[in-house]
Coordinates of C-alpha atoms in Angstrom, one line a residue:
M462 CA -5.9 34.2 9.7
A463 CA -6.3 34.4 13.4
N464 CA -5.2 37.6 14.9
H465 CA -2.1 36.9 16.9
E466 CA 0.1 39.5 18.6
A467 CA 2.8 40.7 16.2
R468 CA 6.2 39.9 17.6
A469 CA 9.3 41.8 16.5
T470 CA 12.0 39.5 15.2
P471 CA 15.7 40.6 15.3
A472 CA 17.9 40.3 12.2
Q473 CA 19.5 37.0 12.0
P474 CA 23.3 37.0 11.7
L475 CA 24.2 35.1 8.5
S476 CA 27.3 34.7 6.3
P477 CA 27.2 36.0 2.7
L478 CA 26.7 32.4 1.5
E479 CA 23.9 31.7 4.0
R480 CA 22.1 35.0 3.0
R481 CA 22.3 33.9 -0.6
I482 CA 20.9 30.5 0.2
L483 CA 18.0 32.0 2.2
A484 CA 17.2 34.7 -0.4
Q485 CA 17.3 32.2 -3.3
G486 CA 15.1 29.7 -1.3
K487 CA 12.5 32.3 -0.5
T488 CA 12.3 33.5 -4.1
L489 CA 12.1 30.1 -5.6
L490 CA 9.5 28.9 -3.1
A491 CA 7.2 31.9 -3.8
R492 CA 7.5 31.2 -7.6
F493 CA 6.9 27.5 -7.2
A494 CA 4.0 28.0 -4.9
A495 CA 2.3 30.5 -7.2
A496 CA 2.7 28.2 -10.2
G497 CA 1.5 25.1 -8.4
R498 CA -1.4 26.7 -6.4
A499 CA -4.1 25.4 -8.8
D500 CA -2.7 21.9 -8.8
H501 CA -2.4 21.8 -5.0
R502 CA -6.0 22.9 -4.6
R503 CA -7.0 20.2 -7.0
Y504 CA -5.1 17.7 -4.9
Q505 CA -6.9 18.9 -1.8
R506 CA -10.3 18.7 -3.4
A507 CA -9.5 15.2 -4.7
R508 CA -8.9 14.1 -1.1
R509 CA -12.2 15.6 0.0
I510 CA -14.0 13.7 -2.8
Y511 CA -12.2 10.5 -1.8
A512 CA -13.5 11.1 1.8
L513 CA -17.0 11.6 0.3
D514 CA -17.0 15.1 1.7
D515 CA -17.1 17.2 -1.5
D516 CA -18.3 20.6 -0.3
E517 CA -18.5 22.0 -3.9
L518 CA -21.0 19.4 -5.1
D519 CA -24.0 21.4 -3.9
A520 CA -22.6 24.8 -4.9
G521 CA -25.2 26.8 -6.9
Q522 CA -27.9 24.2 -6.4
R523 CA -31.4 25.1 -5.2
L524 CA -31.9 22.6 -2.4
A525 CA -34.5 22.3 0.4
P526 CA -33.3 23.0 4.0
G527 CA -31.3 20.0 5.2
E528 CA -31.1 18.4 1.7
R529 CA -27.7 17.3 0.3
T530 CA -26.7 15.6 -2.8
P531 CA -26.0 11.9 -2.1
Q532 CA -22.3 11.0 -2.8
L533 CA -22.3 7.5 -4.2
P534 CA -19.2 5.4 -3.3
Q535 CA -18.5 3.8 -6.7
L536 CA -15.5 5.8 -7.6
V537 CA -14.1 5.4 -4.1
T538 CA -14.5 1.6 -4.1
S539 CA -13.0 1.5 -7.6
I540 CA -9.9 3.3 -6.3
R541 CA -9.7 1.0 -3.3
N542 CA -9.9 -2.0 -5.6
A543 CA -7.1 -0.5 -7.7
V544 CA -5.0 -0.1 -4.6
A545 CA -5.8 -3.7 -3.6
D546 CA -4.5 -4.8 -7.0
M547 CA -1.3 -3.0 -6.4
C548 CA -0.9 -4.6 -3.0
D549 CA -1.5 -8.0 -4.6
N550 CA 1.6 -7.4 -6.7
V551 CA 4.3 -6.1 -4.2
P552 CA 7.6 -5.2 -5.9
E553 CA 10.7 -6.8 -4.5
V554 CA 14.2 -5.4 -5.3
V555 CA 17.0 -7.6 -6.5
F556 CA 20.5 -6.3 -7.2
F557 CA 22.6 -7.7 -10.1
P558 CA 26.3 -7.1 -10.4
E559 CA 27.7 -5.2 -13.3
T560 CA 31.2 -6.7 -12.9
E561 CA 32.5 -10.2 -12.3
G562 CA 33.3 -11.4 -8.8
L563 CA 30.5 -9.4 -7.0
E564 CA 27.7 -12.0 -7.3
D565 CA 27.8 -12.9 -3.6
V566 CA 27.9 -9.3 -2.6
A567 CA 24.9 -8.6 -4.8
R568 CA 23.0 -11.3 -3.1
D569 CA 23.9 -9.9 0.3
L570 CA 22.8 -6.4 -0.8
T571 CA 19.5 -7.8 -1.9
D572 CA 19.0 -9.3 1.6
I573 CA 20.1 -6.0 3.2
M574 CA 17.7 -4.0 1.1
G575 CA 14.9 -6.4 1.9
Y576 CA 15.7 -6.1 5.6
T577 CA 15.8 -2.3 5.4
L578 CA 12.5 -2.0 3.7
E579 CA 10.9 -4.4 6.1
Q580 CA 12.2 -2.5 9.1
R581 CA 10.8 0.8 7.7
Q582 CA 7.4 -0.9 7.1
F583 CA 7.7 -0.3 3.4
A584 CA 4.5 -2.3 2.7
Q585 CA 2.4 0.4 4.5
T586 CA 4.3 3.2 2.8
Y587 CA 3.8 1.5 -0.6
R588 CA 0.0 1.2 0.0
Q589 CA -0.2 4.9 1.0
V590 CA 1.7 6.1 -2.0
C591 CA -0.4 3.9 -4.4
E592 CA -3.5 5.5 -2.8
D593 CA -2.1 9.0 -3.3
K594 CA -1.3 8.1 -6.9
F595 CA -4.9 7.1 -7.7
V596 CA -6.5 9.9 -5.7
T597 CA -4.4 13.0 -6.5
G598 CA -2.5 11.6 -9.5
L599 CA 0.9 11.8 -7.7
G600 CA 2.6 9.6 -5.1
V601 CA 5.8 10.7 -3.5
Y602 CA 8.6 8.7 -1.9
Q603 CA 11.4 10.3 0.0
I604 CA 14.5 8.3 0.7
F605 CA 17.2 9.7 3.0
W606 CA 19.9 8.9 5.6
D607 CA 18.7 9.3 9.2
E608 CA 21.4 9.2 11.9
T609 CA 18.8 8.7 14.6
L610 CA 17.2 5.5 13.3
E611 CA 19.6 3.0 14.8
P612 CA 23.2 2.9 16.0
G613 CA 25.3 4.1 13.1
G614 CA 22.3 5.5 11.3
G615 CA 20.1 4.0 8.7
I616 CA 18.2 4.4 5.5
D617 CA 14.6 5.6 5.7
V618 CA 11.8 5.6 3.1
I619 CA 8.7 7.7 3.8
R620 CA 5.6 8.9 1.9
W621 CA 4.9 12.5 1.5
P622 CA 1.6 14.1 0.4
A623 CA 1.7 15.7 -3.1
E624 CA 0.1 18.9 -1.9
A625 CA 3.0 19.5 0.5
L626 CA 5.7 19.2 -2.2
Y627 CA 6.7 22.0 -4.6
T628 CA 8.7 21.2 -7.8
D629 CA 10.1 23.4 -10.5
P630 CA 7.3 24.4 -12.9
T631 CA 9.7 25.2 -15.7
A632 CA 11.2 21.7 -15.8
D633 CA 9.4 18.8 -17.5
D634 CA 11.4 16.4 -15.4
Y635 CA 11.5 17.2 -11.7
R636 CA 14.9 15.6 -11.4
Q637 CA 16.3 18.4 -13.6
G638 CA 14.6 21.2 -11.7
R639 CA 16.3 24.1 -9.9
A640 CA 15.0 22.9 -6.5
I641 CA 12.4 20.9 -4.6
F642 CA 10.6 22.1 -1.5
K643 CA 9.0 19.8 1.1
V644 CA 6.7 21.7 3.4
S645 CA 5.1 20.9 6.8
C646 CA 3.2 22.9 9.4
H647 CA 4.1 23.1 13.1
P648 CA 2.9 25.3 16.0
R649 CA 5.3 28.0 17.1
S650 CA 6.1 26.1 20.3
W651 CA 7.4 23.2 18.3
F652 CA 10.2 25.5 16.9
A653 CA 10.9 26.7 20.4
E654 CA 11.7 23.1 21.4
H655 CA 13.6 22.0 18.3
Y656 CA 15.4 25.2 17.5
P657 CA 15.8 27.1 20.8
G658 CA 18.9 29.0 19.6
L659 CA 17.2 30.3 16.5
Y660 CA 13.6 30.6 17.7
R661 CA 13.8 34.4 18.2
Y662 CA 14.6 34.9 14.5
I663 CA 11.4 33.1 13.3
G664 CA 8.8 35.6 12.3
A665 CA 5.2 35.5 10.9
D666 CA 4.4 33.1 8.1
E667 CA 2.0 33.1 5.2
P668 CA -0.3 30.1 4.7
L669 CA 0.8 27.6 2.1
L670 CA -0.7 24.3 3.1
M671 CA -3.9 25.4 4.8
E672 CA -6.5 28.0 4.4
E673 CA -6.4 31.1 6.6
A674 CA -9.5 30.1 8.5
S675 CA -8.0 26.8 9.5
F676 CA -5.2 28.3 11.7
P677 CA -5.9 27.7 15.4
E678 CA -6.8 30.7 17.5
D679 CA -4.5 29.9 20.4
E680 CA -1.2 29.5 18.6
P681 CA 0.0 30.4 15.1
M682 CA 1.2 27.8 12.7
I683 CA 4.5 28.2 10.9
H684 CA 5.8 26.3 7.9
L685 CA 8.9 24.3 8.1
V686 CA 10.4 24.3 4.6
E687 CA 12.9 21.7 3.6
Y688 CA 14.8 23.2 0.7
W689 CA 16.8 20.9 -1.7
Y690 CA 18.8 22.4 -4.5
R691 CA 21.8 21.5 -6.7
R692 CA 24.9 23.3 -7.8
Y693 CA 26.5 22.7 -11.1
D694 CA 30.3 22.5 -11.5
A695 CA 31.2 23.4 -15.0
S696 CA 34.7 22.2 -14.7
S697 CA 33.7 18.7 -13.8
G698 CA 30.2 18.7 -15.5
R699 CA 28.7 17.3 -12.2
Y700 CA 26.0 18.4 -9.8
T701 CA 26.3 18.5 -6.0
L702 CA 23.2 18.2 -3.9
H703 CA 22.6 20.5 -0.9
S704 CA 19.8 21.1 1.6
A705 CA 18.6 23.8 4.0
H706 CA 15.7 24.4 6.4
M707 CA 13.8 27.6 6.6
A708 CA 10.9 28.9 8.8
G709 CA 9.3 32.3 9.2
G710 CA 12.0 34.0 7.2
A711 CA 14.8 32.5 9.2
L712 CA 17.5 30.0 8.0
L713 CA 17.6 27.2 10.5
D714 CA 20.4 25.2 8.9
A715 CA 22.2 24.8 5.6
S716 CA 24.5 22.0 4.4
E717 CA 26.5 23.8 1.8
P718 CA 28.8 25.9 4.0
A719 CA 30.0 22.8 5.9
A720 CA 29.8 20.3 3.0
P721 CA 30.5 22.0 -0.3
Q722 CA 30.9 18.5 -1.8
G723 CA 27.2 17.9 -1.3
V724 CA 24.9 16.0 1.1
Y725 CA 24.6 12.8 -1.0
L726 CA 27.2 11.6 -3.4
H727 CA 24.6 10.5 -6.0
G728 CA 23.7 14.2 -6.6
R729 CA 20.0 13.4 -7.1
Y730 CA 17.0 14.8 -5.3
P731 CA 16.0 12.4 -2.6
F732 CA 12.5 12.1 -3.9
V733 CA 10.9 9.6 -6.3
L734 CA 7.6 10.6 -7.9
D735 CA 5.1 8.0 -9.0
G736 CA 2.5 9.6 -11.2
Y737 CA -0.8 8.0 -12.4
R738 CA -1.0 10.1 -15.6
Q739 CA 1.0 13.1 -16.7
V740 CA -0.2 15.6 -19.2
S741 CA 1.8 18.8 -20.0
G742 CA 3.7 18.6 -16.7
R743 CA 0.5 18.1 -14.7
Y744 CA -0.2 14.9 -12.8
L745 CA -3.8 13.7 -13.1
G746 CA -5.4 10.9 -11.0
M747 CA -8.3 8.6 -11.3
I748 CA -10.6 11.2 -9.7
D749 CA -9.6 13.8 -12.4
D750 CA -10.6 11.2 -15.1
L751 CA -13.7 9.8 -13.7
Y752 CA -15.3 12.3 -11.3
P753 CA -17.4 14.0 -14.0
L754 CA -19.2 10.6 -14.4
Q755 CA -19.5 10.2 -10.6
E756 CA -20.8 13.8 -10.3
A757 CA -23.5 13.1 -13.0
A758 CA -24.5 9.9 -11.2
D759 CA -24.7 11.8 -7.9
R760 CA -26.9 14.4 -9.5
Y761 CA -29.3 11.8 -10.8
A762 CA -29.2 10.2 -7.4
R763 CA -30.4 13.6 -6.0
Y764 CA -33.3 13.5 -8.4
E765 CA -34.3 10.1 -7.2
D766 CA -33.9 11.1 -3.6
R767 CA -36.0 14.2 -4.1
N768 CA -38.7 12.2 -5.9
A769 CA -38.7 9.6 -3.1
R770 CA -39.0 12.4 -0.5
L771 CA -42.0 13.9 -2.3
S772 CA -43.7 10.6 -2.8
S773 CA -43.4 9.8 0.9
R774 CA -45.4 12.8 1.9
Q775 CA -49.2 12.8 1.7
R776 CA -50.8 15.9 0.1
F777 CA -54.5 16.6 -0.1
L778 CA -56.7 19.0 -2.1
V779 CA -59.6 20.2 0.1
N780 CA -62.7 21.9 -1.2
E781 CA -63.5 24.8 1.1
A782 CA -67.2 24.5 0.3
S783 CA -67.2 21.1 2.0
G784 CA -66.6 22.6 5.4
L785 CA -63.5 20.5 6.0
N786 CA -60.8 22.0 8.1
A787 CA -57.4 21.6 6.3
A788 CA -55.5 21.3 9.5
D789 CA -57.8 18.4 10.6
V790 CA -57.1 16.6 7.4
A791 CA -53.4 17.0 7.8
D792 CA -53.5 15.8 11.4
C793 CA -53.3 12.0 11.2
D794 CA -54.1 11.7 14.9
Q795 CA -57.5 13.4 14.4
E796 CA -60.0 10.6 14.6
I797 CA -63.3 12.5 13.8
L798 CA -63.6 15.0 11.1
T799 CA -66.7 17.2 10.5
A800 CA -67.9 18.5 7.1
R801 CA -71.0 19.9 5.4
T802 CA -70.5 17.8 2.3
I803 CA -69.1 14.3 2.2
N804 CA -68.3 13.1 -1.3
E805 CA -65.4 12.7 -3.7
S806 CA -65.3 16.4 -4.4
A807 CA -64.7 17.3 -0.8
V808 CA -61.1 16.1 -0.6
R809 CA -58.7 14.6 -3.2
Q810 CA -55.2 13.1 -2.6
L811 CA -52.4 14.6 -4.7
S812 CA -49.7 12.1 -5.8
T813 CA -46.2 12.8 -7.0
A814 CA -45.6 11.9 -10.6
P815 CA -43.1 9.0 -11.0
L816 CA -39.6 9.7 -12.1
N817 CA -38.7 9.4 -15.7
P818 CA -37.1 5.9 -16.1
Q819 CA -34.3 7.4 -18.2
I820 CA -32.9 9.0 -15.0
P821 CA -32.1 5.9 -13.0
A822 CA -31.0 4.1 -16.2
A823 CA -28.5 6.9 -16.9
K824 CA -27.3 6.8 -13.4
L825 CA -26.6 3.1 -13.6
R826 CA -24.9 3.5 -17.0
Y827 CA -22.5 6.1 -15.6
L828 CA -21.7 3.9 -12.6
E829 CA -20.9 1.0 -14.9
M830 CA -18.7 3.3 -17.0
I831 CA -16.7 4.2 -13.8
K832 CA -16.1 0.5 -13.1
E833 CA -15.1 -0.3 -16.7
E834 CA -12.9 2.7 -17.3
S835 CA -11.1 2.3 -14.0
G836 CA -10.2 -1.3 -14.9
Q837 CA -12.4 -2.6 -12.1
N838 CA -15.1 -4.4 -13.9
L839 CA -17.6 -6.7 -12.4
F840 CA -15.3 -9.7 -12.6
N841 CA -12.3 -7.9 -11.2
R842 CA -14.4 -6.8 -8.2
G843 CA -15.5 -10.4 -7.6
E844 CA -19.0 -9.7 -8.8
T845 CA -21.0 -11.7 -11.4
G846 CA -23.4 -10.4 -14.0
G847 CA -24.1 -10.1 -17.7
G848 CA -25.1 -13.8 -18.0
V849 CA -21.4 -14.7 -18.3
T850 CA -20.7 -18.1 -16.6
A851 CA -17.9 -19.7 -18.7
A852 CA -14.6 -19.7 -16.9
S853 CA -12.7 -18.8 -20.0
A854 CA -14.9 -15.8 -20.7
I855 CA -14.6 -14.6 -17.1
Q856 CA -10.8 -14.9 -17.3
A857 CA -10.8 -12.9 -20.5
L858 CA -12.8 -10.2 -18.9
Q859 CA -10.6 -10.1 -15.9
E860 CA -7.5 -9.8 -18.1
A861 CA -9.2 -6.9 -20.0
G862 CA -9.4 -5.1 -16.6
N863 CA -5.8 -6.1 -15.7
K864 CA -4.3 -4.1 -18.6
I865 CA -4.6 -0.9 -16.7
S866 CA -3.4 -2.6 -13.5
R867 CA -0.3 -3.9 -15.3
S868 CA 0.4 -0.4 -16.7
N869 CA 0.1 1.1 -13.2
L870 CA 2.3 -1.6 -11.8
A871 CA 5.0 -1.0 -14.4
A872 CA 5.3 2.7 -13.5
T873 CA 5.3 1.9 -9.7
S874 CA 8.0 -0.8 -10.3
H875 CA 10.2 1.8 -12.0
A876 CA 9.8 4.1 -9.0
V877 CA 10.7 1.4 -6.6
A878 CA 13.8 0.5 -8.7
S879 CA 14.8 4.2 -8.6
L880 CA 14.5 4.6 -4.9
S881 CA 16.4 1.3 -4.4
Q882 CA 19.3 2.6 -6.6
Q883 CA 19.5 5.7 -4.3
A884 CA 19.5 3.4 -1.3
L885 CA 22.5 1.6 -2.7
W886 CA 24.3 4.9 -3.0
L887 CA 23.5 5.7 0.6
M888 CA 24.9 2.3 1.7
C889 CA 28.1 3.0 -0.1
Q890 CA 28.4 6.5 1.4
F891 CA 27.3 6.0 5.0
F892 CA 27.8 2.4 6.0
Q893 CA 30.8 2.2 8.3
P894 CA 33.6 -0.2 7.6
R895 CA 32.9 -3.8 8.8
R896 CA 29.3 -3.0 9.6
S897 CA 27.5 -6.2 10.3
F898 CA 23.9 -7.3 9.8
Y899 CA 22.3 -10.4 11.4
I900 CA 19.3 -11.0 9.2
T901 CA 17.3 -14.0 7.8
G902 CA 18.2 -13.9 4.1
R903 CA 17.2 -15.9 1.2
S904 CA 18.9 -19.0 2.5
G905 CA 16.3 -19.1 5.3
G906 CA 18.9 -19.1 8.1
L907 CA 20.3 -16.4 10.3
T908 CA 23.2 -14.9 8.4
R909 CA 25.9 -12.4 9.4
L910 CA 26.5 -9.9 6.6
L911 CA 29.5 -7.6 6.6
T912 CA 29.7 -4.4 4.6
E913 CA 32.7 -2.2 4.0
A914 CA 31.9 1.3 2.7
R915 CA 33.9 2.7 -0.1
T916 CA 35.8 -0.5 -0.6
V917 CA 35.6 -3.5 -3.0
G918 CA 33.5 -5.2 -0.4
L919 CA 30.4 -3.1 -1.2
S920 CA 30.9 -0.6 -3.9
G921 CA 33.5 -2.4 -6.0
R922 CA 35.4 0.9 -6.6
E923 CA 36.1 4.2 -5.0
I924 CA 32.9 6.3 -4.9
T925 CA 33.3 10.1 -4.8
A926 CA 31.0 13.0 -5.2
G927 CA 29.5 12.7 -8.7
F928 CA 32.1 10.2 -10.0
G929 CA 31.6 6.5 -10.4
H930 CA 28.6 4.5 -9.3
P931 CA 28.0 1.3 -7.4
P932 CA 28.4 -1.5 -9.9
Y933 CA 25.0 -3.0 -9.3
L934 CA 21.7 -2.8 -11.1
A935 CA 18.5 -2.7 -9.2
R936 CA 15.7 -4.7 -10.8
V937 CA 12.2 -5.2 -9.5
Q938 CA 10.5 -8.6 -9.2
I939 CA 6.8 -8.8 -8.5
R940 CA 5.7 -10.9 -5.6
K941 CA 2.1 -11.9 -6.3
S942 CA -0.3 -12.4 -3.4
N943 CA -3.5 -12.9 -5.4
P944 CA -4.8 -16.3 -4.4
L945 CA -5.9 -17.3 -7.9
R946 CA -2.6 -16.3 -9.5
I947 CA -0.7 -18.2 -6.8
Q948 CA -2.8 -21.3 -7.4
A949 CA -2.2 -21.1 -11.1
R950 CA 1.5 -20.7 -10.7
N951 CA 1.7 -23.6 -8.2
E952 CA -0.3 -25.8 -10.6
L953 CA 2.2 -24.9 -13.4
I954 CA 5.1 -25.9 -11.2
L955 CA 3.5 -29.2 -10.2
Q956 CA 2.8 -30.0 -13.9
A957 CA 6.4 -29.2 -14.8
A958 CA 7.6 -31.5 -12.0
Q959 CA 5.5 -34.3 -13.2
Y960 CA 6.8 -33.9 -16.8
A961 CA 10.4 -33.9 -15.5
Q962 CA 9.7 -37.1 -13.5
K963 CA 8.3 -38.9 -16.5
A964 CA 11.4 -37.8 -18.5
G965 CA 13.7 -39.4 -15.8
S966 CA 15.0 -36.1 -14.4
G967 CA 12.7 -35.5 -11.4
I968 CA 12.9 -32.4 -9.1
R969 CA 14.0 -33.0 -5.6
P970 CA 11.1 -32.5 -3.1
S971 CA 13.1 -29.9 -1.1
V972 CA 13.6 -27.8 -4.3
L973 CA 9.9 -28.3 -5.3
F974 CA 8.7 -27.0 -1.9
Q975 CA 11.0 -24.0 -2.2
M976 CA 9.5 -23.2 -5.6
L977 CA 5.9 -23.4 -4.5
N978 CA 4.1 -20.5 -2.9
L979 CA 2.5 -21.9 0.2
E980 CA 0.9 -20.4 3.2
G981 CA 2.6 -20.6 6.5
D982 CA 6.3 -21.4 7.4
T983 CA 7.7 -24.2 5.2
D984 CA 11.3 -23.7 6.1
E985 CA 11.3 -26.5 8.7
L986 CA 9.7 -28.9 6.1
V987 CA 12.3 -27.9 3.5
R988 CA 15.1 -28.5 6.1
I989 CA 13.8 -32.0 7.0
L990 CA 13.5 -32.9 3.3
E991 CA 17.1 -31.8 2.6
E992 CA 18.4 -33.9 5.5
E993 CA 16.5 -36.9 4.2
E994 CA 17.9 -36.4 0.8
K995 CA 21.4 -36.1 2.2
R996 CA 21.0 -39.4 4.1
A997 CA 19.6 -41.1 1.1
A998 CA 22.5 -39.9 -1.1
A999 CA 25.0 -41.0 1.5
S1000 CA 23.5 -44.5 1.8
K1001 CA 23.7 -45.0 -2.0
A1002 CA 27.3 -43.8 -2.2
P1003 CA 30.0 -46.6 -2.8
Q1004 CA 31.9 -47.6 0.4
P1005 CA 35.7 -47.2 0.4
L1006 CA 37.6 -50.4 0.0
E1007 CA 40.3 -51.8 2.4
D1008 CA 43.8 -52.3 1.0
G1009 CA 44.2 -55.7 -0.7
K1010 CA 40.5 -56.7 -0.7
S1011 CA 38.3 -57.0 -3.7
P1012 CA 34.7 -55.8 -3.8
S1013 CA 32.1 -58.3 -3.0
P1014 CA 29.9 -59.4 -5.9
E1015 CA 26.8 -57.7 -4.4
R1016 CA 28.6 -54.4 -4.4
L1017 CA 29.6 -54.6 -8.0
Q1018 CA 27.7 -52.5 -10.6
P1019 CA 25.8 -54.5 -13.2
G1020 CA 28.0 -55.7 -16.1
L1021 CA 31.2 -55.6 -14.0
S1022 CA 33.2 -58.5 -12.6
A1023 CA 35.6 -58.7 -9.8
P1024 CA 39.3 -58.4 -10.8
K1025 CA 41.3 -61.6 -10.9

């Protein structure tokens, strides 16, 4: 660590409860960090591998000066294709009521949730979390209430790197752990600006997220620790959720003294973890599974590179008895050479033996294994090969690769549903009475939605700390953006419309266009079609009769006669 001047920090005045919170937080953080150090280093190395900057690849290798092992991009492109598959299947949240009479409110909540996620740029957060999931094995969402987002506050959903999160190593399920720590690094001057009244109590800090050599020389870095923990009430059998912030041995704030009932009424940690593969409590990613194959392919690529380097150099064997000067032979600009003997024995060119053909074949075999085992085979990647040309065979091979994508999507959909359920709790707790939203909902028009916190208008019942729950179930529907899948779905809808028309029960054009997934804005077209349908229905409706008059024969339905 850089040598900075040691500064004396006075003792911070704390209440007995605050001292207990600080001591417990420091103890648990030290234990969690020690237990998770190996996993966090593995996360950091996985990111270096994903950046094609693995500094451990050449460790222990005898390399020529300036020589480095080539890092082939097959694993990286497989991960990027897997992320693209996830982005082609974006989850959308739909709320369903659990009691009668709340159907309209559930639809409004669905619109509000969609509006909230769009305002927080959830599509970008979703892509980053999916990338973390494949690279490190763990993607992390944090969902919380932020009073500074907009007037009245708002719900925020952010991504947090796995190597900056510490969970309880003794708990198989992080949701049942003793605490969760979210850690970030800031220079000391940042704390002077954000915590001017507590700055003098912040002391030196030990590195958690970065190596000692990476600390800047001009200013020390200090960790800001966001400490989330739960208290269990044996009398009620419920948990209350609390938070605190610590830095440099100082307690910056704590929620429990002012809010013993808890920060959030749902009593859950405001984090949702989306893991790629979990084994014995450890999250493993695609790099953990496939990097041994990539490392072997890189090693064989180094053999090919070294053989190519040697083959590009001209080497000569010179007979000293011939009188040739070796330096003149090596100098390609030397036009005239002198020698006592000029024959084939005077100089002989040395050629590098060709590489064993098993080496490039093994390299290609490993690279193909990476594509296959990652679910990103030739056909999923848009490539062709293997002599397969039949459309049905190509589709079957694509579906074989989509099995892994569907499994990943199922886990991610569960994570999105969990964070949406927490968002619903935050709406019930923090939305002010008669709060209004002007948003474009599913109807396609600008709609004013009213919410009333803690009343039947939103929650359906009184919500208190740990008791009751909002009577809505969050389900995830997948919005597909893959062009081929969209085309197949549209063709299915058109075929169903044709069958319905032949059966005498056709689908109205406005409804048909709403069902189709088309590029561009089709709302105006749907509106025009609906107006035309209304005018056509009005023209076919029977006209009201004047008193004492009989309907004219041309207005009678077939088979009816005018009354006598």
